[in-house]
Amino acid sequence: MVYGCGVTTTTGYEAYERAGELLRALSAPIRVAIVTELAEGERCVHELVDKLGAAQPLVSQHLRVLRGAGVVRGARRGREIAYTLVDEHIAHIVADAVSHAREAR
């Protein structure tokens, strides 16, 4: 399989830049875990805190990074904000990366 074939335009390079930004946003293990959780459905911060066993401020900080990168979006649900993935492609990227990491060991 050949990757990047025929991508020589500025638009193609801009796509590489955006892909790099996405991968940087996913570079923290806790963000990978958050995306994995959100792949199963919408979650509020407290649900992610319970599932991941991480402190609420830490989860909120990483959600801000993911939101800023366009990976997740939040919708108010009463007093809470429910987070979801922007699209399924991100879930597939993370699932493939985790699967690959498990195979490599």
Tab-separated table of C-alpha atoms in Angstrom:
chain	number	residue	atom	x	y	z
A	1	MET	CA	0.000	0.000	0.000
A	2	VAL	CA	1.337	3.439	-0.945
A	3	TYR	CA	0.429	6.424	1.209
A	4	GLY	CA	0.372	10.025	0.043
A	5	CYS	CA	0.417	9.211	-3.671
A	6	GLY	CA	-0.548	12.197	-5.791
A	7	VAL	CA	-0.767	14.706	-2.944
A	8	THR	CA	1.435	17.542	-4.149
A	9	THR	CA	-0.828	20.573	-3.845
A	10	THR	CA	-0.875	23.105	-1.037
A	11	THR	CA	-4.272	21.741	-0.052
A	12	GLY	CA	-2.684	18.308	0.312
A	13	TYR	CA	0.054	19.697	2.541
A	14	GLU	CA	-2.501	21.575	4.611
A	15	ALA	CA	-4.227	18.243	5.165
A	16	TYR	CA	-0.929	16.868	6.502
A	17	GLU	CA	-0.657	19.837	8.846
A	18	ARG	CA	-4.182	19.255	10.139
A	19	ALA	CA	-3.425	15.552	10.549
A	20	GLY	CA	-0.328	16.486	12.557
A	21	GLU	CA	-2.427	18.752	14.779
A	22	LEU	CA	-4.899	15.926	15.332
A	23	LEU	CA	-2.136	13.498	16.249
A	24	ARG	CA	-0.620	16.033	18.663
A	25	ALA	CA	-4.020	16.423	20.322
A	26	LEU	CA	-4.176	12.646	20.724
A	27	SER	CA	-0.599	12.326	21.983
A	28	ALA	CA	-1.416	12.070	25.705
A	29	PRO	CA	-2.439	8.617	26.958
A	30	ILE	CA	-5.346	10.046	28.958
A	31	ARG	CA	-6.692	11.707	25.795
A	32	VAL	CA	-6.538	8.352	24.020
A	33	ALA	CA	-8.495	6.870	26.943
A	34	ILE	CA	-11.050	9.694	26.782
A	35	VAL	CA	-11.563	9.189	23.055
A	36	THR	CA	-11.918	5.432	23.612
A	37	GLU	CA	-14.624	6.080	26.203
A	38	LEU	CA	-16.425	8.591	23.990
A	39	ALA	CA	-16.368	6.104	21.114
A	40	GLU	CA	-18.923	4.130	23.142
A	41	GLY	CA	-21.232	7.137	23.532
A	42	GLU	CA	-21.629	10.525	25.150
A	43	ARG	CA	-20.171	11.012	28.611
A	44	CYS	CA	-20.159	13.773	31.215
A	45	VAL	CA	-16.957	14.720	33.003
A	46	HIS	CA	-17.913	12.858	36.179
A	47	GLU	CA	-18.520	9.676	34.158
A	48	LEU	CA	-15.078	9.965	32.578
A	49	VAL	CA	-13.525	10.649	35.983
A	50	ASP	CA	-15.159	7.507	37.408
A	51	LYS	CA	-14.207	5.321	34.452
A	52	LEU	CA	-10.622	6.564	34.071
A	53	GLY	CA	-9.826	6.991	37.751
A	54	ALA	CA	-8.320	10.405	37.043
A	55	ALA	CA	-8.891	13.669	38.890
A	56	GLN	CA	-11.699	15.890	37.619
A	57	PRO	CA	-9.451	18.910	36.903
A	58	LEU	CA	-7.122	16.700	34.846
A	59	VAL	CA	-9.977	15.222	32.795
A	60	SER	CA	-11.448	18.692	32.239
A	61	GLN	CA	-8.072	20.045	31.113
A	62	HIS	CA	-7.651	17.262	28.561
A	63	LEU	CA	-11.216	17.680	27.337
A	64	ARG	CA	-10.405	21.360	26.700
A	65	VAL	CA	-7.433	20.318	24.565
A	66	LEU	CA	-9.560	17.813	22.629
A	67	ARG	CA	-12.334	20.373	22.175
A	68	GLY	CA	-9.844	22.971	20.970
A	69	ALA	CA	-8.493	20.492	18.431
A	70	GLY	CA	-11.996	19.759	17.140
A	71	VAL	CA	-11.942	16.161	18.386
A	72	VAL	CA	-14.854	16.436	20.834
A	73	ARG	CA	-17.812	18.721	21.333
A	74	GLY	CA	-19.874	19.412	24.404
A	75	ALA	CA	-23.611	19.944	24.768
A	76	ARG	CA	-25.235	21.213	27.923
A	77	ARG	CA	-27.340	18.584	29.664
A	78	GLY	CA	-28.874	20.305	32.687
A	79	ARG	CA	-26.014	21.390	34.929
A	80	GLU	CA	-23.524	19.159	33.123
A	81	ILE	CA	-21.886	19.103	29.734
A	82	ALA	CA	-22.107	15.862	27.777
A	83	TYR	CA	-19.140	15.244	25.485
A	84	THR	CA	-19.194	13.351	22.202
A	85	LEU	CA	-16.717	12.725	19.410
A	86	VAL	CA	-16.996	15.063	16.449
A	87	ASP	CA	-16.916	12.105	14.061
A	88	GLU	CA	-16.275	8.367	14.001
A	89	HIS	CA	-12.991	8.654	12.089
A	90	ILE	CA	-11.272	9.727	15.291
A	91	ALA	CA	-12.565	6.665	17.131
A	92	HIS	CA	-11.176	4.444	14.358
A	93	ILE	CA	-7.776	6.165	14.414
A	94	VAL	CA	-7.479	5.670	18.172
A	95	ALA	CA	-8.788	2.090	18.086
A	96	ASP	CA	-6.280	1.200	15.353
A	97	ALA	CA	-3.420	2.833	17.276
A	98	VAL	CA	-4.304	0.961	20.482
A	99	SER	CA	-4.675	-2.294	18.584
A	100	HIS	CA	-1.311	-1.780	16.894
A	101	ALA	CA	0.341	-0.989	20.236
A	102	ARG	CA	-1.029	-4.222	21.728
A	103	GLU	CA	0.277	-6.250	18.774
A	104	ALA	CA	3.719	-4.686	18.945
A	105	ARG	CA	4.368	-6.083	22.430
